[in-house]
Coordinates of C-alpha atoms and ligand atoms in Angstrom, one line a residue:
M148 CA 31.4 35.6 -36.3
G149 CA 31.0 37.2 -32.3
G150 CA 32.1 41.3 -33.8
L151 CA 30.8 43.9 -31.8
H152 CA 28.3 44.2 -34.9
D153 CA 26.9 40.5 -33.8
R154 CA 26.8 41.6 -30.3
V155 CA 24.5 45.1 -30.8
A156 CA 22.5 43.2 -33.8
W157 CA 20.8 41.3 -31.2
A158 CA 20.8 43.0 -28.3
W159 CA 18.1 44.5 -29.2
P160 CA 15.7 40.4 -30.1
V161 CA 17.1 39.4 -26.8
L162 CA 16.2 42.3 -25.0
L163 CA 12.3 43.0 -26.5
L164 CA 12.1 38.6 -26.3
L165 CA 12.6 39.3 -21.8
L166 CA 10.1 41.8 -21.9
L167 CA 7.7 40.1 -23.7
Q168 CA 8.3 37.7 -21.4
L169 CA 7.6 39.9 -18.5
A170 CA 4.2 41.4 -20.2
G171 CA 3.3 37.4 -20.5
A172 CA 3.6 37.9 -23.7
S173 CA 4.6 34.7 -25.2
H174 CA 6.2 33.5 -29.2
V175 CA 4.4 30.4 -29.4
V176 CA 1.8 30.7 -31.6
Y177 CA -0.9 28.1 -29.8
E178 CA -3.3 27.1 -32.6
N179 CA -7.0 25.8 -31.9
Q180 CA -7.4 24.6 -28.4
L181 CA -8.6 20.7 -28.0
L182 CA -12.8 21.1 -27.8
E183 CA -12.7 19.0 -25.2
T184 CA -11.5 20.9 -22.9
E185 CA -13.6 23.6 -21.7
A186 CA -16.5 20.3 -21.1
A187 CA -13.5 18.3 -19.5
A188 CA -13.0 21.1 -17.5
A189 CA -16.1 20.7 -15.7
T190 CA -15.7 18.0 -15.0
V191 CA -12.9 17.4 -12.5
P192 CA -12.1 18.2 -9.5
P193 CA -11.1 21.9 -8.6
S194 CA -7.3 21.5 -7.7
I195 CA -6.2 19.3 -11.1
V196 CA -6.9 22.9 -12.9
D197 CA -5.8 24.9 -9.7
A198 CA -2.3 27.3 -11.1
E199 CA -1.3 26.4 -8.1
L200 CA -0.9 23.0 -9.1
S201 CA 1.1 23.9 -12.1
S202 CA 5.0 23.7 -12.0
G203 CA 7.0 27.2 -11.8
Y204 CA 11.0 26.1 -11.6
H205 CA 10.6 23.0 -13.7
F206 CA 11.3 23.6 -17.8
R207 CA 7.9 23.7 -19.1
P208 CA 5.9 25.8 -22.0
P209 CA 2.5 28.2 -20.4
K210 CA 0.2 26.1 -22.5
N211 CA -0.5 22.5 -25.0
W212 CA 2.2 19.2 -24.7
I213 CA 5.6 18.6 -24.5
N214 CA 8.0 15.0 -24.5
D215 CA 11.5 15.1 -25.4
P216 CA 14.1 17.1 -24.7
N217 CA 16.0 17.5 -28.2
A218 CA 19.5 18.8 -29.1
P219 CA 20.3 20.8 -26.3
M220 CA 23.3 22.5 -26.8
Y221 CA 25.7 25.9 -25.8
Y222 CA 26.2 28.5 -28.8
K223 CA 27.6 32.3 -28.5
G224 CA 26.1 32.5 -24.9
W225 CA 23.1 31.2 -25.1
Y226 CA 21.9 27.5 -23.8
H227 CA 19.6 26.4 -25.6
L228 CA 16.4 23.7 -25.5
F229 CA 14.5 22.2 -28.4
Y230 CA 11.6 19.8 -27.6
Q231 CA 8.2 17.6 -28.5
Y232 CA 6.1 20.1 -28.6
N233 CA 2.3 19.4 -29.8
P234 CA 1.2 23.4 -30.3
K235 CA -2.7 21.8 -30.9
G236 CA -3.3 20.8 -27.9
A237 CA -2.4 19.0 -23.9
V238 CA -1.9 15.5 -25.9
W239 CA 1.2 13.5 -27.5
G240 CA -0.1 15.0 -31.9
S241 CA 0.9 16.8 -33.8
I242 CA 4.2 17.1 -33.7
V243 CA 7.0 20.3 -33.8
W244 CA 10.2 21.5 -32.3
A245 CA 9.7 24.3 -30.0
H246 CA 12.7 25.9 -29.1
S247 CA 13.8 28.1 -25.5
V248 CA 16.7 29.9 -25.1
S249 CA 18.7 30.6 -22.0
R250 CA 22.1 32.4 -20.1
D251 CA 21.8 30.4 -17.0
L252 CA 19.8 26.8 -17.6
I253 CA 16.9 28.3 -15.2
N254 CA 15.5 31.6 -17.2
W255 CA 14.0 30.6 -19.8
V256 CA 13.1 32.6 -23.1
A257 CA 10.6 31.0 -25.5
L258 CA 11.2 31.3 -29.1
K259 CA 9.2 30.7 -32.6
T260 CA 8.8 27.1 -33.5
A261 CA 12.3 25.9 -35.4
I262 CA 11.6 22.6 -36.8
E263 CA 8.3 21.3 -38.2
P264 CA 6.8 19.6 -41.1
S265 CA 7.6 21.8 -44.2
I266 CA 9.9 19.0 -46.3
K267 CA 9.0 15.8 -48.1
S268 CA 11.1 13.7 -45.8
D269 CA 8.9 15.3 -42.5
M270 CA 5.8 16.4 -43.4
Y271 CA 3.7 13.9 -41.2
G272 CA 6.3 14.9 -38.4
C273 CA 9.3 15.5 -36.9
W274 CA 10.4 13.7 -34.0
S275 CA 13.4 13.6 -31.3
G276 CA 17.2 14.2 -33.0
S277 CA 19.9 15.9 -31.5
A278 CA 22.4 18.2 -32.2
T279 CA 26.0 18.1 -33.1
I280 CA 28.4 21.5 -33.2
L281 CA 31.5 21.3 -35.6
P282 CA 34.8 22.0 -35.9
D283 CA 34.2 25.5 -36.9
G284 CA 31.7 26.4 -35.1
T285 CA 28.2 25.2 -36.8
P286 CA 25.6 23.7 -34.7
V287 CA 23.9 21.1 -37.0
I288 CA 20.3 18.9 -35.5
M289 CA 19.5 15.8 -37.0
Y290 CA 16.1 14.6 -36.8
T291 CA 13.6 12.0 -37.2
G292 CA 11.7 12.5 -40.4
I293 CA 8.0 10.7 -41.0
D294 CA 7.3 10.9 -45.0
R295 CA 4.6 8.8 -44.7
P296 CA 0.4 9.3 -43.8
D297 CA -0.3 5.8 -43.4
S298 CA 2.8 4.6 -41.6
N299 CA 5.4 5.3 -39.5
Y300 CA 8.3 5.3 -42.3
E301 CA 10.9 7.1 -40.2
V302 CA 13.6 8.6 -41.7
Q303 CA 16.7 10.9 -40.5
N304 CA 17.2 14.4 -41.8
I305 CA 19.8 17.4 -41.2
A306 CA 19.4 21.2 -41.0
Y307 CA 21.2 24.0 -40.3
P308 CA 21.5 27.7 -39.3
R309 CA 19.6 30.2 -41.8
N310 CA 22.4 32.5 -39.6
K311 CA 25.3 31.1 -38.2
S312 CA 25.8 35.1 -36.9
D313 CA 22.2 35.0 -35.0
P314 CA 23.3 33.5 -31.1
L315 CA 19.5 32.7 -30.8
L316 CA 20.0 30.2 -34.0
Q317 CA 15.9 31.7 -35.0
D318 CA 15.6 30.2 -38.3
W319 CA 16.5 26.2 -40.1
V320 CA 17.2 25.2 -43.2
K321 CA 16.6 21.7 -44.6
P322 CA 19.5 21.4 -47.3
G323 CA 17.9 19.9 -50.4
H324 CA 19.7 16.1 -49.9
N325 CA 17.6 15.3 -47.1
P326 CA 16.6 12.9 -46.1
I327 CA 19.8 11.7 -45.4
I328 CA 19.3 8.5 -43.8
V329 CA 16.6 6.1 -44.8
P330 CA 15.4 2.4 -43.5
E331 CA 17.5 0.4 -45.4
G332 CA 19.3 -3.8 -45.3
G333 CA 16.5 -5.2 -43.7
I334 CA 16.1 -2.2 -41.1
N335 CA 12.3 -1.8 -39.5
A336 CA 11.1 1.1 -41.1
T337 CA 9.1 1.3 -38.4
Q338 CA 11.5 1.7 -35.1
F339 CA 14.0 3.9 -36.8
R340 CA 14.8 6.8 -35.3
D341 CA 16.3 10.0 -32.9
P342 CA 19.8 10.4 -34.1
T343 CA 22.4 10.7 -31.2
T344 CA 25.3 14.1 -31.1
A345 CA 27.9 13.0 -34.0
W346 CA 31.5 12.0 -33.1
Y347 CA 34.2 12.9 -34.8
A348 CA 37.6 10.5 -34.4
D349 CA 40.0 9.3 -37.2
G350 CA 38.7 11.0 -40.0
H351 CA 34.8 10.5 -39.9
W352 CA 31.5 10.9 -38.4
R353 CA 30.3 8.4 -36.6
M354 CA 26.3 8.6 -35.1
L355 CA 23.6 6.1 -33.3
V356 CA 19.9 5.3 -34.5
G357 CA 17.9 3.6 -32.2
S358 CA 16.3 0.7 -33.2
L359 CA 14.1 -3.0 -33.3
S360 CA 15.5 -6.0 -34.6
G361 CA 13.1 -9.4 -35.0
A362 CA 10.7 -9.1 -32.1
S363 CA 12.3 -7.6 -28.7
R364 CA 16.1 -6.6 -29.9
G365 CA 16.6 -3.2 -28.7
V366 CA 19.5 -1.6 -30.9
A367 CA 21.2 0.9 -31.3
Y368 CA 22.6 1.6 -35.8
V369 CA 26.4 3.1 -36.3
Y370 CA 26.1 5.1 -38.8
R371 CA 29.7 6.6 -40.4
S372 CA 30.2 9.6 -42.5
R373 CA 33.7 11.9 -43.6
D374 CA 31.8 14.8 -44.8
F375 CA 28.5 14.7 -42.4
K376 CA 25.9 14.0 -45.6
R377 CA 26.9 10.7 -47.1
W378 CA 26.0 8.1 -44.3
T379 CA 27.0 4.5 -43.7
R380 CA 25.3 1.7 -41.7
A381 CA 28.4 0.4 -40.4
R382 CA 28.4 -4.0 -40.9
K383 CA 27.6 -4.4 -36.8
P384 CA 25.3 -2.3 -34.0
L385 CA 28.0 -0.5 -31.9
H386 CA 25.1 -2.7 -29.3
S387 CA 21.9 -4.3 -29.0
A388 CA 20.0 -5.7 -25.7
P389 CA 17.1 -8.2 -26.1
T390 CA 14.8 -5.4 -24.0
G391 CA 12.0 -4.1 -26.8
M392 CA 13.0 -0.7 -28.2
W393 CA 15.3 1.9 -27.9
E394 CA 14.0 4.8 -27.9
C395 CA 16.2 8.5 -27.4
P396 CA 20.1 6.6 -27.7
D397 CA 22.4 8.9 -25.9
F398 CA 26.7 7.9 -26.3
Y399 CA 29.0 9.9 -24.9
P400 CA 32.9 9.8 -22.9
V401 CA 33.3 10.4 -19.2
T402 CA 35.9 10.6 -17.0
V403 CA 37.4 7.8 -14.7
G404 CA 38.6 8.5 -11.1
G405 CA 35.5 10.3 -10.5
Q406 CA 36.3 14.3 -11.1
Q407 CA 33.0 15.9 -12.5
H408 CA 34.2 17.4 -15.5
G409 CA 32.5 16.5 -18.9
L410 CA 33.9 16.1 -22.2
D411 CA 33.1 17.1 -25.7
T412 CA 31.3 14.0 -27.4
S413 CA 34.2 12.8 -29.4
V414 CA 37.1 12.3 -27.0
M415 CA 38.5 9.9 -27.3
S416 CA 41.3 9.8 -25.1
S417 CA 42.0 6.0 -24.2
P418 CA 42.4 4.3 -21.3
K419 CA 41.2 7.4 -19.1
I420 CA 37.3 7.0 -20.4
K421 CA 34.7 5.4 -20.2
H422 CA 31.4 5.4 -22.6
V423 CA 28.1 5.6 -21.4
L424 CA 25.4 4.0 -23.9
K425 CA 21.7 4.9 -22.5
N426 CA 18.9 3.6 -24.1
S427 CA 15.0 4.9 -23.0
L428 CA 13.2 1.6 -23.6
D429 CA 10.2 2.0 -25.0
L430 CA 8.5 -1.5 -23.4
R431 CA 8.6 0.0 -19.8
R432 CA 8.9 4.3 -20.6
Y433 CA 12.1 4.4 -17.8
D434 CA 16.0 5.0 -19.4
Y435 CA 18.7 2.9 -18.3
Y436 CA 22.4 3.3 -19.5
T437 CA 25.7 0.8 -18.4
V438 CA 28.9 1.8 -18.5
G439 CA 31.5 1.0 -20.5
T440 CA 34.0 0.5 -23.4
Y441 CA 33.8 1.7 -26.7
D442 CA 36.1 -0.1 -29.5
R443 CA 36.0 2.6 -32.6
I444 CA 38.0 0.1 -34.7
T445 CA 35.2 -2.1 -35.0
E446 CA 32.6 0.4 -33.5
R447 CA 31.4 -2.0 -30.9
Y448 CA 30.5 -0.9 -27.5
V449 CA 31.0 -3.5 -24.1
P450 CA 29.5 -3.1 -20.8
D451 CA 32.0 -3.4 -17.9
D452 CA 29.5 -5.1 -15.8
P453 CA 28.5 -8.1 -18.3
S454 CA 24.7 -8.6 -16.8
G455 CA 24.0 -4.7 -16.7
D456 CA 21.7 -4.9 -19.6
K457 CA 19.7 -6.8 -17.8
R458 CA 20.5 -5.3 -14.4
H459 CA 18.7 -1.5 -15.4
L460 CA 20.9 1.1 -13.7
R461 CA 18.6 4.4 -14.2
Y462 CA 19.2 7.8 -14.6
D463 CA 16.3 8.0 -12.6
Y464 CA 14.2 5.7 -10.4
G465 CA 10.7 8.1 -11.1
N466 CA 9.7 9.6 -13.7
F467 CA 11.6 10.8 -16.6
Y468 CA 12.3 9.8 -19.7
A469 CA 13.5 10.2 -23.6
S470 CA 16.2 12.3 -21.8
K471 CA 19.3 13.6 -23.1
T472 CA 22.9 15.2 -22.6
F473 CA 25.1 17.8 -23.4
Y474 CA 28.1 19.0 -23.2
D475 CA 28.8 22.5 -21.5
P476 CA 32.1 24.7 -22.7
V477 CA 31.3 26.6 -20.3
K478 CA 31.4 25.1 -17.0
R479 CA 33.3 22.3 -18.8
R480 CA 30.1 20.1 -17.6
R481 CA 28.0 17.5 -18.7
I482 CA 24.4 18.2 -18.9
L483 CA 21.3 15.3 -18.4
W484 CA 17.7 16.6 -19.7
G485 CA 15.0 14.3 -19.4
W486 CA 11.7 14.2 -19.9
A487 CA 8.6 13.7 -16.7
N488 CA 5.3 13.5 -18.3
E489 CA 1.8 13.3 -16.0
S490 CA 1.0 11.0 -13.9
D491 CA -3.2 12.4 -13.9
T492 CA -5.2 11.0 -16.5
A493 CA -5.3 12.8 -20.1
V494 CA -8.6 13.9 -19.6
D495 CA -7.0 16.6 -16.5
D496 CA -4.1 17.4 -18.9
V497 CA -6.6 18.7 -21.1
A498 CA -8.3 20.5 -18.6
K499 CA -5.9 22.1 -17.4
G500 CA -4.5 22.4 -20.5
W501 CA -0.5 21.5 -20.2
A502 CA 1.3 18.4 -19.7
G503 CA 5.1 17.9 -19.5
I504 CA 8.1 19.4 -18.0
Q505 CA 11.7 19.0 -18.0
A506 CA 13.6 17.8 -14.7
I507 CA 16.4 20.4 -14.0
P508 CA 19.1 19.6 -15.9
R509 CA 21.4 17.4 -13.9
K510 CA 25.2 18.0 -14.3
V511 CA 25.8 14.1 -14.6
W512 CA 29.7 12.1 -14.2
L513 CA 31.6 9.0 -13.1
D514 CA 31.8 7.9 -9.7
S515 CA 35.2 7.2 -8.2
S516 CA 33.9 3.5 -8.7
G517 CA 33.1 3.8 -11.9
K518 CA 30.1 1.3 -11.5
Q519 CA 27.6 4.4 -12.0
L520 CA 26.5 8.2 -12.4
M521 CA 26.3 11.0 -9.8
Q522 CA 24.0 13.3 -10.5
W523 CA 23.2 16.9 -9.4
P524 CA 21.4 19.6 -9.9
V525 CA 23.0 22.4 -12.0
E526 CA 24.0 24.9 -9.0
E527 CA 22.5 27.7 -11.2
L528 CA 19.2 26.3 -9.8
E529 CA 21.0 28.3 -6.4
A530 CA 20.5 31.5 -7.6
L531 CA 16.2 31.0 -7.8
R532 CA 17.0 30.0 -4.0
G533 CA 15.6 32.7 -1.5
K534 CA 17.7 34.5 1.2
R535 CA 16.3 33.5 4.5
P536 CA 16.5 29.2 4.4
V537 CA 15.4 27.4 7.5
I538 CA 18.3 25.7 8.8
L539 CA 17.6 23.0 11.5
K540 CA 20.2 21.2 13.5
D541 CA 21.0 18.1 15.9
M542 CA 17.6 16.7 15.8
L543 CA 16.5 13.3 16.9
I544 CA 14.2 11.5 15.7
K545 CA 12.5 8.6 17.5
Q546 CA 10.5 5.5 16.3
G547 CA 6.5 6.7 15.1
E548 CA 7.9 10.6 15.3
H549 CA 7.6 13.3 12.6
V550 CA 9.1 16.7 12.8
E551 CA 7.3 19.7 11.0
V552 CA 9.8 21.9 9.1
T553 CA 8.2 25.6 10.0
G554 CA 8.8 29.4 8.7
L555 CA 8.5 28.5 5.3
Q556 CA 6.8 27.7 2.3
T557 CA 7.4 24.0 1.0
A558 CA 5.5 24.1 -1.9
Q559 CA 7.9 25.1 -3.7
A560 CA 11.1 24.5 -1.8
D561 CA 14.5 22.6 -2.1
V562 CA 15.0 21.2 0.9
E563 CA 19.0 19.4 1.7
V564 CA 19.2 17.2 4.8
S565 CA 21.5 14.9 5.9
F566 CA 20.7 12.0 8.7
E567 CA 22.8 10.6 11.2
L568 CA 21.9 6.9 12.4
P569 CA 23.8 7.4 15.7
S570 CA 23.5 3.7 17.1
L571 CA 23.1 1.8 13.6
D572 CA 22.4 -1.5 15.3
L573 CA 21.8 -3.3 11.7
E574 CA 21.5 -5.6 13.6
S575 CA 18.0 -3.8 14.2
A576 CA 18.0 -3.7 10.4
E577 CA 14.6 -5.9 8.3
A578 CA 16.4 -8.9 6.9
L579 CA 16.5 -8.5 2.5
D580 CA 13.7 -11.1 1.4
P581 CA 16.0 -12.8 -1.4
A582 CA 13.2 -12.5 -4.0
L583 CA 12.9 -8.8 -4.1
A584 CA 16.7 -8.2 -3.7
D585 CA 16.6 -7.0 -7.4
D586 CA 13.3 -5.5 -7.3
A587 CA 13.3 -2.0 -6.0
E588 CA 9.7 -0.8 -7.1
K589 CA 8.1 -4.5 -5.7
L590 CA 10.6 -3.9 -1.9
C591 CA 8.9 -0.6 -1.9
S592 CA 5.4 -1.4 -2.6
V593 CA 5.3 -3.9 0.3
R594 CA 7.6 -2.2 2.2
G595 CA 6.6 1.6 2.3
A596 CA 6.6 4.5 4.4
G597 CA 3.3 3.2 6.5
V598 CA 5.7 -0.1 7.1
E599 CA 7.3 0.0 10.3
G600 CA 10.8 -1.0 10.4
G601 CA 14.1 -1.4 12.2
V602 CA 16.6 1.3 10.3
G603 CA 13.4 3.2 8.3
P604 CA 11.5 3.8 7.0
F605 CA 13.8 7.6 7.3
G606 CA 13.1 10.4 5.3
L607 CA 10.1 13.3 4.1
W608 CA 6.9 13.4 4.4
V609 CA 6.8 16.7 0.8
L610 CA 3.8 18.3 0.1
A611 CA 1.5 17.1 2.7
S612 CA -1.9 18.4 4.0
S613 CA -2.3 19.8 7.5
K614 CA -3.8 16.8 9.3
L615 CA -1.7 14.6 6.8
E616 CA -4.7 12.9 5.4
E617 CA -2.2 13.6 2.3
R618 CA 1.4 13.1 1.8
T619 CA 4.4 11.9 -0.6
A620 CA 6.8 10.2 1.7
V621 CA 10.5 9.6 0.0
F622 CA 12.9 7.6 1.7
F623 CA 15.4 5.7 2.7
R624 CA 15.2 1.5 4.2
V625 CA 18.5 -0.2 5.3
F626 CA 18.4 -3.8 5.2
K627 CA 20.7 -6.8 6.3
A628 CA 21.2 -8.7 3.7
A629 CA 22.9 -12.4 4.1
G630 CA 26.2 -12.5 1.5
R631 CA 26.5 -9.1 0.8
G632 CA 29.3 -7.0 2.3
K633 CA 27.3 -4.1 3.5
P634 CA 23.9 -3.6 4.0
V635 CA 21.0 -3.0 1.1
V636 CA 19.5 0.7 0.9
L637 CA 16.6 1.0 -0.5
M638 CA 15.3 4.7 -1.6
C639 CA 11.4 5.4 -2.4
S640 CA 9.1 7.2 -2.9
D641 CA 5.7 6.5 -1.8
P642 CA 2.5 8.7 -3.5
T643 CA 0.3 6.2 -2.8
K644 CA -1.1 8.8 -0.3
S645 CA -0.3 12.0 -1.9
S646 CA -4.5 13.2 -3.0
L647 CA -7.4 12.5 -2.0
N648 CA -8.5 11.9 -5.2
P649 CA -9.4 8.7 -6.5
N650 CA -8.4 9.1 -10.1
L651 CA -4.5 9.5 -9.9
Y652 CA -1.8 6.6 -10.8
Q653 CA 0.3 7.1 -8.1
P654 CA 3.0 4.9 -8.5
T655 CA 5.8 3.7 -6.3
F656 CA 9.2 4.7 -7.5
A657 CA 12.1 3.3 -6.1
G658 CA 15.9 2.8 -6.5
F659 CA 18.7 0.8 -4.4
V660 CA 21.4 3.2 -3.7
D661 CA 25.1 1.8 -3.4
T662 CA 26.3 3.9 -0.1
D663 CA 28.3 2.0 3.0
I664 CA 25.4 2.7 5.3
A665 CA 27.6 1.7 7.6
K666 CA 29.6 4.9 8.7
G667 CA 26.0 6.0 9.4
K668 CA 25.5 8.7 7.0
I669 CA 23.4 9.7 4.1
S670 CA 21.7 13.0 2.4
L671 CA 18.8 13.7 0.5
R672 CA 17.8 16.5 -1.1
T673 CA 14.8 17.2 -2.3
L674 CA 13.0 20.0 -5.1
I675 CA 9.6 20.9 -4.4
D676 CA 7.2 22.4 -7.5
R677 CA 3.8 22.2 -6.5
S678 CA 3.0 19.0 -9.0
V679 CA 7.2 17.7 -8.8
I680 CA 8.3 16.0 -6.2
E681 CA 12.7 15.6 -8.0
S682 CA 15.0 14.0 -5.6
F683 CA 18.2 12.9 -5.0
G684 CA 19.7 10.1 -2.7
A685 CA 23.0 10.0 -0.8
G686 CA 24.7 13.5 -3.0
G687 CA 23.2 12.5 -6.1
R688 CA 23.0 8.0 -6.2
T689 CA 19.7 7.7 -6.9
C690 CA 17.3 9.7 -8.2
I691 CA 13.5 9.8 -8.4
L692 CA 11.4 12.4 -9.4
S693 CA 7.3 11.8 -8.9
R694 CA 4.8 14.2 -10.4
V695 CA 1.5 13.9 -7.4
Y696 CA -1.2 16.1 -7.8
P697 CA -2.8 17.2 -3.7
S698 CA -5.4 18.0 -3.6
L699 CA -5.1 19.8 0.5
A700 CA -1.3 20.6 0.0
I701 CA -1.4 22.8 -1.9
G702 CA -0.1 26.3 -1.6
K703 CA 0.2 28.0 2.5
N704 CA -1.3 24.5 3.1
A705 CA 1.3 22.1 1.5
H706 CA 3.6 20.6 5.0
L707 CA 7.0 19.7 5.2
H708 CA 7.6 17.0 7.8
V709 CA 10.6 14.7 9.1
F710 CA 10.1 11.1 9.3
N711 CA 10.9 8.2 11.2
N712 CA 9.0 4.9 11.5
G713 CA 12.0 2.6 11.9
K714 CA 12.6 1.2 15.5
T715 CA 16.4 2.9 15.1
D716 CA 17.0 6.7 15.9
I717 CA 17.5 9.0 13.3
K718 CA 19.6 12.4 14.4
V719 CA 18.7 15.4 11.6
S720 CA 22.0 16.3 11.2
G721 CA 20.7 18.9 9.4
L722 CA 18.4 20.2 7.6
T723 CA 18.5 23.4 5.0
A724 CA 15.0 24.4 3.4
W725 CA 14.3 27.4 0.7
E726 CA 11.7 28.4 -0.5
M727 CA 12.0 28.9 -4.0
K728 CA 11.7 31.7 -6.3
K729 CA 10.2 32.1 -9.8
P730 CA 12.5 32.1 -12.8
L731 CA 11.2 33.0 -16.4
M732 CA 9.8 31.0 -17.3
N733 CA 8.6 31.0 -21.0
G734 CA 5.7 33.4 -20.0
A735 CA 4.6 30.5 -18.2
Ligands
DQQ959 N1 8.7 10.3 -28.6 C1 9.6 11.1 -30.0 C2 10.2 9.9 -30.9 C3 10.4 9.5 -29.5 C4 10.1 9.2 -28.6 C5 8.0 11.4 -31.0 C6 10.0 9.2 -26.9 O1 10.9 10.5 -31.9 O2 11.0 7.9 -29.6 O3 7.4 12.5 -30.1 O4 9.2 9.7 -26.1

């Protein structure tokens, strides 16, 4: 494996793929578009179908619906991403596993469909799943199959590459012993899905399947196997909580002590590690996680913070769901993929012919506090930055002022800002209403970007029209809170003015930022990609992805400002903004 022959044999298809992509062709076979498309296109504002609103450097296929990222992995020089895909249109349905490959996580080439209904146990759907690399290097996919037409009876299946010497892993074979797991022993058969990457310890493989027990208990069942073929359920689930169905669980070790390197899923060298358990809450459609301890003898997981199952630490406080991580052995890091749905109507989605993107892949690691994860866009993204960034330094922004960042187009940009609060007089900060002290979203919806404050709101107006009728505010706001050792920092994305189109869903997103603002500094990085605003507060402590659809602030008409709507002066100690180039994006 991996010899000269393999390299020569695979060089041609890869070259061909790249040429085809450059020529605008695609390997994805598109079947009939939905019939409504034309009719719908005639009834929506022109901006919805404006190609200038189509994201450019966020992962997506040229058309149709996508949802969950599936089985991300690195194999023989290529990063692989599979994802839930509807080949027939821009709404969920007829789901198969589409497949793309990349050398750098940024430029993507679409391959043919990897997994589609073909056996009894997946005939009515091939739903989400994960990859595990076996000790001999074989990648294996486990996924959920729907095996009857009239109800979502969910079973777990397995697939192997037909040819392990193909670094592109183009063909997948489903062995005859499928399904490998069926919902028995009182399991809710219609809520039993999304197997995780397996981990190995003490002669056994383990993996999780998400489920619902009773009316409202989210559960992660543990299955064990010696041979990866026969799987038996452990007596008790790994963990459960009264949160509703757990979709797409993810479970992995992280290094304690603030180092950023990731760990293979099977690493168990306690006490230097902690584990992260993430679940996607079907009821609320967000991804939350806890940090805790895994006991591989009892097969139980205990969150460090006993209230963690209720307090809902989230990867992202915006539009980000059904995420999945993988270990990248090349750069020794753990990478997180997450799906961002549209915030528009299904009619508009059909009109524009596509729906859904994947967030920029993020490196994740445990913060030195041990309490939360940190996230940062993979460094490869920086290759898309234009050569001549606009740089601003030491700019004071007084109460009610805003300063436009000029000299570049900002519809697709990467912006890094450092704010200083030179005269941080915390007395002038607003008092935190105890009733909202645990509800960042509500707090942001009543204290939005337009509501003058003491310290903040300050931040960016992104995708702003020339007269500012349209703008999305990404900002911080500082509160003093009785009984807390330090001020409370809120990070918000307020899209309530993002578009003049009245039919859009424009939810305010927000999360608290666990940082010591009394030191007088906070940073913000925002990735702007036409209809995507993906922001990282305080070096990746709090992240918010929003989808917005301006009707004026499109292409060259999109502007960027720094604003301060608080009484305290804010200094922009540094701002660097780069235009972003377009990568190869599956032929889109
Ligand atoms: N999407 C998949 C399921 C998963 C859900 C189906 C989460 O496997 O539970 O497309 O978005």
